[in-house]
Amino acid sequence: MKVRQFAGAARKTIADHPARTALALASLALSAGLVAQVLPAPPVKLAEGPGKLEVSRYCARCHGLGNVISKRRSADEWRQLLAKMKTLGLLMPEADYAKAQEYLIANYGELPGTGAVASAVAAPTNQVAANHPRPSGPNQWPAYGGGGANINYSPLTQINTRNVRRLAPSWTYHYGTGPSTAGDQGLDFRFEGTPLLIGGVMYISTPSSPLKPDLKAAVVALRPETGEVLWKYESPLNIHGRGLAYWPGDDKTAPRLIFATDKGYLVALDMVTGQPAKGFGRDGSIDAYIGVASEIVGESRRNSFTIPNPVTIYKNLIITGARPGEAGPPGPRGDIRAFDAVTGRLVWTFHVIPQPGEPGHEAWQGDEWRDVSGGNVWSTMALDEERGILFAPTGDANSDAKGSQLYSSSIVALDANTGKLIWYHQLSHRDIWDWDAPVPPALADLTINGKKVPAVMVAGKHSLFYMFDRTTGEPLNGFTEKETPHPDGPDPDIWPTQPFPDAPGPLARTKMTRDEIPDLVPGMKAACQKYWDDNGIVSGDLYAPRKSTKSATVTYPGPTGGPNWGGGSYDPNTGYYMINVQNRPTYLPKAAPGSGPGMMNRSAGAGGPPPPRPAGPRPPQAFSYTTPTGLTLTCGPTPWGELVAVDVNARKIAWRVPLGTTPALGKAGLNTGAPNLGGNIVTAGGLVFIGAANDRKLRAFDVKTGKVLWEGQLEASAHSTPVTYMGADGKQYVAVAAGGGTTAGGREMSDTLVAFRLP
């Protein structure tokens, strides 16, 4: 984006609306060459008295309070200034307006007896320092998950259980592909991002698309009340992942947005200029592929390597996971690393596959630890900023290595300053099911036996829910090793035991019976039961191998869960943790002797990585029924998708309800649930907002009961996580990226970011 275009956008923004942010003003000033850096507002403590609350509430939405009161004004000047703000769009009840006006005149008017105007606050002590404090409070959403705790909670209450039925579309932003019925275009082109709200500006990243080759991936700054573009940065490489991360800057460096691209690059974007940050790596980016690929791997896996989810920000560190690709070794390592947010230099590395001499290396036999690409964090980490502890959920090892395969399919607690291991728990030993632990950990202080305990909550795709003491790793809901099922007899490739929490039990379905096959349309149940009988299907307990040499198998949960990367939300008011799950079976025919019990062969060998997954709608799976009209339905029991609430203090399921519908079935499809991917948020207004299901709806559920209170229609399904925020117009908004696609999606695709509000 050219500087002239950027400056023009900033000038138009200032002319159109008074709710300017410091970022927009700084962009205009920089483009004009007027200032070198954004000057901070000095520390401000407003005078006590009637009207202080109203000034803080309304003026601080658009202005630094230090600027508001930096000059004493006469009573007429204050009246004229506030009247001007009203004409420019200030929305303020008359009673509050009168209180604010009287307060400003009384406390920041002319000095008594002189009529002189004097400075009300001291000037900044350092006129060139650019200290940009991280915005906080209910109006912001400065990080994926709402913050380092990943609880997706907002204290806003304007939208609540009493009025949510009136929620209506407010604005829609289209990033450029337009609608289509082409189906999913592949992992790298999905629009699953969660927008950020920082200082009154919304930021979102958007992908490129094979459907429109001239469209570039971009980072876009939007006015959150209207969806108007404030500025846009177009990336020369496709932008990956599910959103952006925000680093608030330091005394010498302006704030930055962090994102990853094709081929393993990590980019820092200067939020003042809207361009790659100077001083960060080379031209604002670093090559994150360097350092994780050995000489044997070389450049062979660069095209499949990226950093998929928003990185974690701690102090001046950018902490990353990796997506090395799912082929077996030799491949690039999935290390957890920390980079300096100013320079991009590597600060520390934690080898998820422990190297010789490191704790846990003894779990690997011979050279099986070499060039293993798995054990990587491809989802989102959580951060206890107060204690400096990072919580990382890891994936399976992408390897056929013997042993338990530490630290794959685990939750790992690291010192965020150094990357040193504090504690870990492996959630699946030698994960041959492709279950991973992709659910972002959530941090909350729980009351257990009358004692306040800092807890971390985490789940795996297998749907088991764990709680640990954040500081010690002590299990808070039990942690018992149970024997792994061996239906075909003893097998050295199956780890003998697996860890189970004592409560609350699985979040999703873990097996089925022949009688549970649904009869949603005439002939469905009979056809599915015949298929069951003809193939001699067996559905074993949780952790039964997916493949058997004695029978065909149906196993639960599938490779996409149970829960997945969308994660959950935590409501501190009820003590409920909400998470969406899928109940979709995996069918595999009777296996040939020697084929092994795992989901797939992870050894790529000389053949190299597998080809990319094909784009477009996915073909029907086996163990399904196709109606005469062409509708394909899984033979697995309903509901196929659910929203589940866990009472974490009582360690039990509070409620579970179907999530999603099957519109083509009419009334019969209202309670089927649906395939779903994405996350949810919860508000102090008593609401859980979630899209996720593949029926193109955004829904609001009652947090106490799970009852659906509202549904909003979307152009495509929202396989993402919503956000909520308070606009400068005094309205609470709920916004969600609705792009369709993913492994759960249908044919309908779109390019929409949609915001809803009350009339």
Coordinates of N, CA and C in Angstrom, one line a residue, residues 303-487:
N303 N 7.3 -25.7 1.7 CA 6.0 -25.3 1.2 C 4.8 -25.8 2.1
S304 N 5.1 -26.8 3.0 CA 4.1 -27.2 3.9 C 4.3 -26.7 5.4
F305 N 5.3 -25.9 5.6 CA 5.6 -25.4 6.9 C 5.1 -24.0 7.1
T306 N 4.4 -23.7 8.2 CA 4.0 -22.4 8.6 C 3.7 -22.4 10.1
I307 N 3.4 -21.2 10.6 CA 3.0 -21.0 12.0 C 1.5 -20.7 11.9
P308 N 0.6 -21.7 12.3 CA -0.8 -21.6 11.9 C -1.7 -20.7 12.7
N309 N -1.6 -20.8 14.0 CA -2.5 -20.0 14.8 C -1.8 -18.7 15.4
P310 N -2.6 -17.8 15.9 CA -1.9 -16.6 16.4 C -0.9 -16.9 17.5
V311 N 0.3 -16.2 17.4 CA 1.4 -16.5 18.3 C 1.0 -15.9 19.7
T312 N 1.8 -16.3 20.7 CA 1.5 -15.8 22.0 C 2.5 -14.7 22.3
I313 N 2.1 -13.6 22.9 CA 2.9 -12.5 23.3 C 3.1 -12.4 24.8
Y314 N 4.4 -12.4 25.2 CA 4.8 -12.3 26.6 C 5.9 -11.3 26.7
K315 N 5.7 -10.2 27.4 CA 6.7 -9.1 27.5 C 7.1 -8.8 26.1
N316 N 8.4 -8.9 25.8 CA 8.9 -8.6 24.5 C 9.3 -9.8 23.7
L317 N 8.5 -10.9 24.0 CA 8.7 -12.2 23.3 C 7.5 -12.5 22.4
I318 N 7.8 -13.0 21.2 CA 6.8 -13.6 20.3 C 7.0 -15.1 20.4
I319 N 6.1 -15.9 21.0 CA 6.3 -17.3 21.2 C 5.4 -18.1 20.2
T320 N 6.0 -19.0 19.5 CA 5.3 -19.6 18.3 C 5.3 -21.1 18.5
G321 N 4.3 -21.7 17.9 CA 4.3 -23.1 17.6 C 4.7 -23.3 16.1
A322 N 4.2 -24.4 15.5 CA 4.5 -24.6 14.1 C 3.6 -25.6 13.5
R323 N 3.4 -25.5 12.2 CA 2.7 -26.6 11.4 C 3.7 -27.1 10.4
P324 N 4.5 -28.2 10.7 CA 5.4 -28.6 9.7 C 4.9 -29.5 8.6
G325 N 3.6 -29.8 8.7 CA 3.0 -30.7 7.7 C 2.8 -32.1 8.4
E326 N 1.9 -32.9 7.9 CA 1.5 -34.1 8.6 C 2.2 -35.4 8.1
A327 N 3.1 -35.2 7.2 CA 3.9 -36.4 6.7 C 4.9 -36.8 7.7
G328 N 5.3 -38.1 7.6 CA 6.3 -38.6 8.6 C 7.7 -38.1 8.3
P329 N 8.6 -38.6 9.2 CA 10.0 -38.1 9.0 C 10.6 -38.7 7.8
P330 N 11.6 -38.0 7.2 CA 12.3 -36.8 7.8 C 11.5 -35.5 7.5
G331 N 11.3 -34.7 8.5 CA 10.7 -33.4 8.3 C 11.2 -32.4 9.2
P332 N 10.8 -31.1 9.1 CA 11.2 -30.1 10.0 C 10.6 -30.3 11.4
R333 N 11.3 -29.9 12.4 CA 10.8 -30.1 13.8 C 9.7 -29.1 14.1
G334 N 8.8 -29.5 15.0 CA 7.7 -28.7 15.4 C 8.1 -28.0 16.8
D335 N 9.2 -27.4 16.9 CA 9.7 -26.8 18.1 C 8.8 -25.6 18.5
I336 N 8.8 -25.4 19.8 CA 8.2 -24.1 20.4 C 9.3 -23.2 20.6
R337 N 9.2 -22.0 20.0 CA 10.3 -21.0 20.0 C 9.8 -19.6 20.4
A338 N 10.7 -18.8 21.0 CA 10.5 -17.4 21.3 C 11.4 -16.5 20.5
F339 N 10.9 -15.5 19.9 CA 11.7 -14.5 19.2 C 11.5 -13.1 19.8
D340 N 12.5 -12.3 19.7 CA 12.5 -11.0 20.2 C 11.5 -10.2 19.4
A341 N 10.6 -9.5 20.0 CA 9.5 -8.8 19.3 C 10.0 -7.5 18.6
V342 N 11.2 -7.0 19.0 CA 11.8 -5.8 18.4 C 12.6 -6.2 17.2
T343 N 13.5 -7.2 17.4 CA 14.5 -7.5 16.4 C 14.2 -8.8 15.6
G344 N 13.4 -9.7 16.2 CA 13.1 -10.9 15.5 C 14.1 -12.0 15.8
R345 N 15.1 -11.7 16.6 CA 16.1 -12.7 16.9 C 15.6 -13.8 17.8
L346 N 16.1 -15.0 17.6 CA 15.7 -16.2 18.4 C 16.2 -16.0 19.8
V347 N 15.3 -16.2 20.8 CA 15.6 -16.1 22.2 C 15.8 -17.5 22.9
W348 N 14.8 -18.3 22.7 CA 14.9 -19.7 23.3 C 14.1 -20.7 22.4
T349 N 14.4 -22.0 22.6 CA 13.8 -23.0 21.9 C 13.5 -24.2 22.8
F350 N 12.3 -24.7 22.8 CA 12.0 -26.0 23.5 C 11.7 -27.0 22.4
H351 N 12.5 -28.1 22.5 CA 12.4 -29.2 21.5 C 11.3 -30.1 22.0
V352 N 10.1 -30.1 21.3 CA 9.0 -30.9 21.7 C 9.4 -32.4 21.6
I353 N 10.1 -32.7 20.6 CA 10.8 -34.1 20.5 C 12.1 -33.9 21.1
P354 N 12.3 -34.4 22.4 CA 13.6 -34.0 23.1 C 14.8 -34.6 22.4
Q355 N 15.8 -33.8 22.4 CA 17.1 -34.1 21.7 C 18.0 -34.8 22.7
P356 N 19.0 -35.5 22.3 CA 19.9 -36.2 23.2 C 20.4 -35.3 24.3
G357 N 20.3 -35.8 25.6 CA 20.7 -35.1 26.7 C 19.6 -34.3 27.4
E358 N 18.5 -34.2 26.7 CA 17.4 -33.4 27.3 C 16.4 -34.3 28.0
P359 N 15.7 -33.8 29.1 CA 14.7 -34.7 29.8 C 13.7 -35.3 28.8
G360 N 13.4 -36.5 28.9 CA 12.4 -37.2 28.1 C 13.0 -37.8 26.9
H361 N 14.3 -37.6 26.5 CA 14.8 -38.2 25.3 C 14.9 -39.7 25.4
E362 N 15.0 -40.2 26.7 CA 15.1 -41.7 26.8 C 13.8 -42.4 26.4
A363 N 12.7 -41.6 26.2 CA 11.5 -42.3 25.8 C 11.5 -42.7 24.3
W364 N 12.5 -42.2 23.6 CA 12.7 -42.5 22.2 C 13.8 -43.5 22.0
Q365 N 13.6 -44.4 21.0 CA 14.5 -45.5 20.8 C 15.5 -45.2 19.6
G366 N 16.7 -45.4 19.8 CA 17.7 -45.3 18.7 C 17.7 -43.9 18.1
D367 N 17.5 -43.8 16.8 CA 17.5 -42.5 16.1 C 16.1 -42.1 15.7
E368 N 15.1 -42.7 16.4 CA 13.7 -42.4 16.0 C 13.3 -40.9 16.3
W369 N 14.1 -40.2 17.1 CA 13.8 -38.8 17.5 C 14.2 -37.9 16.3
R370 N 15.0 -38.3 15.4 CA 15.6 -37.4 14.4 C 14.5 -37.0 13.4
D371 N 14.5 -35.7 13.1 CA 13.7 -35.1 12.0 C 12.2 -35.5 12.1
V372 N 11.7 -35.6 13.3 CA 10.3 -35.8 13.6 C 9.6 -34.5 13.5
S373 N 8.5 -34.4 12.7 CA 7.8 -33.1 12.5 C 6.7 -32.9 13.4
G374 N 6.3 -34.0 14.1 CA 5.1 -33.8 15.0 C 5.4 -33.4 16.4
G375 N 4.4 -33.6 17.3 CA 4.5 -33.1 18.6 C 4.4 -31.6 18.7
N376 N 4.0 -31.0 17.5 CA 4.0 -29.6 17.4 C 2.8 -28.9 17.9
V377 N 2.9 -27.7 18.3 CA 1.7 -26.9 18.7 C 1.1 -26.2 17.4
W378 N 0.1 -26.8 16.9 CA -0.6 -26.2 15.7 C -1.8 -25.4 16.1
S379 N -2.2 -25.4 17.4 CA -3.3 -24.6 17.9 C -2.8 -23.4 18.6
T380 N -3.5 -23.0 19.7 CA -3.2 -21.8 20.4 C -2.7 -22.1 21.8
M381 N -1.7 -21.4 22.3 CA -1.2 -21.6 23.6 C -1.9 -20.7 24.6
A382 N -1.7 -20.9 25.9 CA -2.3 -20.0 26.9 C -1.1 -19.5 27.8
L383 N -1.3 -18.4 28.4 CA -0.2 -17.7 29.1 C -0.7 -17.2 30.5
D384 N -0.1 -17.6 31.5 CA -0.2 -17.0 32.9 C 0.8 -15.9 33.0
E385 N 0.4 -14.7 32.7 CA 1.4 -13.6 32.7 C 1.9 -13.3 34.1
E386 N 1.1 -13.4 35.1 CA 1.6 -13.1 36.4 C 2.7 -14.1 36.9
R387 N 2.5 -15.3 36.5 CA 3.5 -16.3 36.9 C 4.6 -16.6 35.9
G388 N 4.4 -16.1 34.7 CA 5.3 -16.3 33.6 C 5.3 -17.8 33.1
I389 N 4.1 -18.4 33.1 CA 4.1 -19.8 32.6 C 3.3 -19.9 31.3
L390 N 3.9 -20.6 30.4 CA 3.2 -20.9 29.1 C 2.7 -22.3 29.1
F391 N 1.5 -22.4 28.5 CA 0.8 -23.8 28.5 C 0.6 -24.1 27.0
A392 N 1.3 -25.2 26.6 CA 1.3 -25.6 25.2 C 0.6 -26.9 24.9
P393 N -0.4 -27.0 24.1 CA -1.1 -28.3 23.7 C -0.4 -28.8 22.5
T394 N 0.1 -30.0 22.5 CA 0.8 -30.5 21.4 C 0.1 -31.6 20.6
G395 N 0.4 -31.8 19.3 CA -0.2 -32.8 18.5 C 0.5 -34.1 18.5
D396 N 0.0 -35.1 17.7 CA 0.6 -36.4 17.7 C 2.0 -36.2 17.0
A397 N 2.8 -37.3 17.0 CA 4.2 -37.2 16.6 C 4.4 -37.4 15.1
N398 N 3.4 -37.6 14.3 CA 3.6 -37.9 12.9 C 4.6 -38.9 12.6
S399 N 4.7 -39.9 13.4 CA 5.8 -40.9 13.4 C 5.3 -42.3 13.8
D400 N 6.0 -43.3 13.3 CA 5.7 -44.7 13.7 C 6.7 -45.1 14.8
A401 N 7.4 -44.2 15.4 CA 8.4 -44.5 16.4 C 7.7 -45.3 17.6
K402 N 8.5 -46.2 18.1 CA 8.1 -47.0 19.3 C 8.0 -46.1 20.5
G403 N 7.5 -46.7 21.6 CA 7.5 -45.9 22.9 C 6.4 -45.0 23.0
S404 N 6.4 -44.1 24.1 CA 5.3 -43.3 24.3 C 5.3 -42.0 23.5
Q405 N 6.4 -41.7 22.9 CA 6.5 -40.5 22.0 C 6.3 -39.2 22.7
L406 N 7.1 -39.0 23.8 CA 7.1 -37.7 24.5 C 7.6 -36.6 23.6
Y407 N 7.2 -35.4 23.7 CA 6.0 -34.8 24.4 C 4.9 -34.6 23.5
S408 N 4.6 -35.5 22.6 CA 3.5 -35.4 21.7 C 2.2 -35.7 22.4
S409 N 1.1 -35.1 21.9 CA -0.3 -35.3 22.4 C -0.3 -35.0 23.9
S410 N 0.3 -33.9 24.3 CA 0.5 -33.6 25.7 C 0.1 -32.1 26.0
I411 N 0.0 -31.8 27.3 CA 0.0 -30.4 27.7 C 1.4 -30.2 28.4
V412 N 2.1 -29.1 27.9 CA 3.4 -28.9 28.4 C 3.4 -27.5 29.0
A413 N 3.9 -27.4 30.3 CA 4.0 -26.1 30.9 C 5.5 -25.6 30.9
L414 N 5.7 -24.5 30.3 CA 7.1 -24.0 30.2 C 7.3 -22.6 30.9
D415 N 8.5 -22.3 31.3 CA 8.9 -21.0 31.8 C 8.9 -20.1 30.6
A416 N 8.0 -19.1 30.5 CA 7.8 -18.3 29.3 C 9.1 -17.4 29.1
N417 N 9.9 -17.2 30.1 CA 11.1 -16.4 30.0 C 12.2 -17.1 29.3
T418 N 12.3 -18.4 29.6 CA 13.4 -19.2 29.2 C 13.1 -20.4 28.3
G419 N 11.9 -20.9 28.3 CA 11.5 -22.1 27.6 C 11.8 -23.4 28.3
K420 N 12.2 -23.3 29.6 CA 12.5 -24.5 30.4 C 11.2 -25.2 30.8
L421 N 11.3 -26.5 30.8 CA 10.2 -27.3 31.2 C 9.9 -27.2 32.7
I422 N 8.6 -26.9 33.0 CA 8.2 -26.9 34.4 C 7.5 -28.2 34.8
W423 N 6.4 -28.6 34.0 CA 5.8 -29.9 34.2 C 5.1 -30.2 32.9
Y424 N 4.6 -31.5 32.8 CA 3.9 -31.9 31.6 C 3.0 -33.1 32.0
H425 N 2.0 -33.3 31.2 CA 1.2 -34.5 31.3 C 0.9 -34.9 29.8
Q426 N 1.1 -36.2 29.5 CA 0.8 -36.7 28.2 C -0.7 -37.2 28.3
L427 N -1.5 -36.7 27.3 CA -2.9 -37.0 27.3 C -3.2 -38.2 26.5
S428 N -2.3 -38.6 25.6 CA -2.5 -39.9 24.9 C -1.0 -40.4 24.6
H429 N -0.8 -41.6 25.1 CA 0.5 -42.2 24.9 C 0.6 -42.9 23.5
R430 N 1.6 -42.6 22.8 CA 1.8 -43.1 21.5 C 0.5 -43.0 20.7
D431 N 0.2 -41.8 20.3 CA -1.1 -41.5 19.7 C -1.2 -42.0 18.3
I432 N -1.8 -43.2 18.1 CA -2.0 -43.8 16.8 C -3.4 -43.5 16.2
W433 N -4.1 -42.6 16.9 CA -5.5 -42.3 16.6 C -5.7 -40.9 15.9
D434 N -4.6 -40.1 15.8 CA -4.6 -38.8 15.2 C -5.5 -37.9 16.0
W435 N -5.4 -38.0 17.4 CA -6.3 -37.2 18.3 C -5.7 -35.9 18.7
D436 N -4.4 -35.8 18.9 CA -3.7 -34.6 19.3 C -4.3 -34.0 20.6
A437 N -3.8 -32.8 20.9 CA -4.4 -32.0 22.0 C -4.5 -30.6 21.5
P438 N -5.4 -30.3 20.5 CA -5.4 -29.0 19.8 C -6.3 -28.0 20.5
V439 N -7.0 -28.4 21.5 CA -7.9 -27.4 22.2 C -7.1 -26.4 23.0
P440 N -7.3 -25.1 22.7 CA -6.5 -24.1 23.5 C -6.7 -24.3 25.0
P441 N -5.7 -24.4 25.8 CA -5.9 -24.4 27.2 C -6.6 -23.1 27.7
A442 N -7.4 -23.2 28.8 CA -8.0 -22.1 29.4 C -7.7 -22.0 30.8
L443 N -7.4 -20.8 31.3 CA -6.9 -20.5 32.6 C -8.0 -19.9 33.5
A444 N -8.2 -20.4 34.7 CA -9.2 -19.8 35.6 C -8.8 -20.2 37.0
D445 N -9.2 -19.3 37.9 CA -9.1 -19.7 39.4 C -10.3 -20.4 39.8
L446 N -10.2 -21.6 40.2 CA -11.4 -22.4 40.6 C -11.4 -22.6 42.2
T447 N -12.6 -22.9 42.7 CA -12.7 -23.2 44.1 C -12.9 -24.7 44.2
I448 N -11.9 -25.3 44.9 CA -12.0 -26.8 45.0 C -11.8 -27.1 46.5
N449 N -12.7 -27.8 47.1 CA -12.8 -28.1 48.5 C -12.6 -26.8 49.4
G450 N -13.3 -25.7 48.9 CA -13.2 -24.5 49.6 C -12.0 -23.7 49.5
K451 N -11.0 -24.1 48.6 CA -9.8 -23.4 48.4 C -9.6 -22.9 47.0
K452 N -9.1 -21.7 46.8 CA -8.9 -21.1 45.5 C -7.6 -21.7 44.9
V453 N -7.8 -22.2 43.7 CA -6.7 -22.9 43.0 C -6.5 -22.4 41.6
P454 N -5.3 -22.0 41.2 CA -5.1 -21.5 39.8 C -5.0 -22.7 38.9
A455 N -6.0 -22.8 38.0 CA -6.2 -24.0 37.2 C -5.9 -23.8 35.8
V456 N -5.6 -24.8 35.0 CA -5.5 -24.8 33.6 C -6.4 -26.0 33.1
M457 N -7.4 -25.7 32.2 CA -8.3 -26.7 31.7 C -7.9 -27.0 30.3
V458 N -8.0 -28.3 29.9 CA -7.6 -28.6 28.5 C -8.3 -29.9 28.1
A459 N -8.5 -30.1 26.8 CA -9.2 -31.3 26.3 C -8.4 -31.7 25.1
G460 N -8.6 -33.0 24.7 CA -8.0 -33.5 23.5 C -9.2 -33.8 22.5
K461 N -8.8 -34.1 21.3 CA -9.8 -34.5 20.3 C -10.6 -35.8 20.7
H462 N -10.0 -36.6 21.6 CA -10.7 -37.8 22.1 C -11.8 -37.4 23.1
S463 N -11.9 -36.1 23.4 CA -13.0 -35.6 24.2 C -12.9 -35.7 25.7
L464 N -11.7 -36.1 26.2 CA -11.5 -36.2 27.6 C -11.1 -34.8 28.1
F465 N -11.6 -34.4 29.3 CA -11.4 -33.1 29.8 C -10.6 -33.1 31.1
Y466 N -9.5 -32.4 31.1 CA -8.6 -32.4 32.3 C -8.5 -31.0 32.9
M467 N -8.2 -31.0 34.2 CA -7.9 -29.8 34.9 C -6.6 -30.1 35.8
F468 N -5.7 -29.1 35.7 CA -4.4 -29.2 36.5 C -4.2 -27.9 37.2
D469 N -3.4 -28.1 38.4 CA -2.9 -26.9 39.1 C -1.9 -26.2 38.2
R470 N -2.0 -25.0 37.9 CA -1.1 -24.3 36.9 C 0.3 -24.3 37.4
T471 N 0.5 -24.2 38.7 CA 1.9 -24.1 39.2 C 2.6 -25.4 39.4
T472 N 1.9 -26.5 39.8 CA 2.5 -27.7 40.1 C 2.2 -28.8 39.1
G473 N 1.1 -28.7 38.3 CA 0.7 -29.8 37.4 C -0.1 -30.8 38.1
E474 N -0.4 -30.6 39.3 CA -1.2 -31.6 40.0 C -2.6 -31.8 39.4
P475 N -3.1 -33.0 39.1 CA -4.4 -33.1 38.5 C -5.5 -32.7 39.5
L476 N -6.5 -32.0 39.0 CA -7.6 -31.5 39.9 C -8.8 -32.3 39.7
N477 N -8.9 -33.2 38.7 CA -10.1 -34.0 38.5 C -9.7 -35.4 38.2
G478 N -8.6 -35.9 38.9 CA -8.2 -37.2 38.8 C -7.3 -37.5 37.5
F479 N -6.5 -38.5 37.5 CA -5.7 -38.8 36.4 C -5.3 -40.3 36.5
T480 N -6.1 -41.2 36.0 CA -5.9 -42.6 36.2 C -5.5 -43.3 34.9
E481 N -4.4 -44.1 35.0 CA -4.0 -44.9 33.8 C -4.9 -46.1 33.8
K482 N -5.5 -46.3 32.6 CA -6.4 -47.5 32.4 C -5.9 -48.3 31.2
E483 N -6.2 -49.6 31.2 CA -5.7 -50.5 30.2 C -6.2 -50.1 28.8
T484 N -5.4 -50.0 27.8 CA -5.9 -49.8 26.4 C -6.5 -51.0 25.8
P485 N -7.6 -50.9 25.2 CA -8.3 -52.1 24.5 C -7.4 -52.7 23.5
H486 N -7.3 -54.1 23.5 CA -6.6 -54.8 22.5 C -7.5 -55.9 21.9
P487 N -8.5 -55.5 21.0 CA -9.5 -56.4 20.5 C -8.9 -57.5 19.7

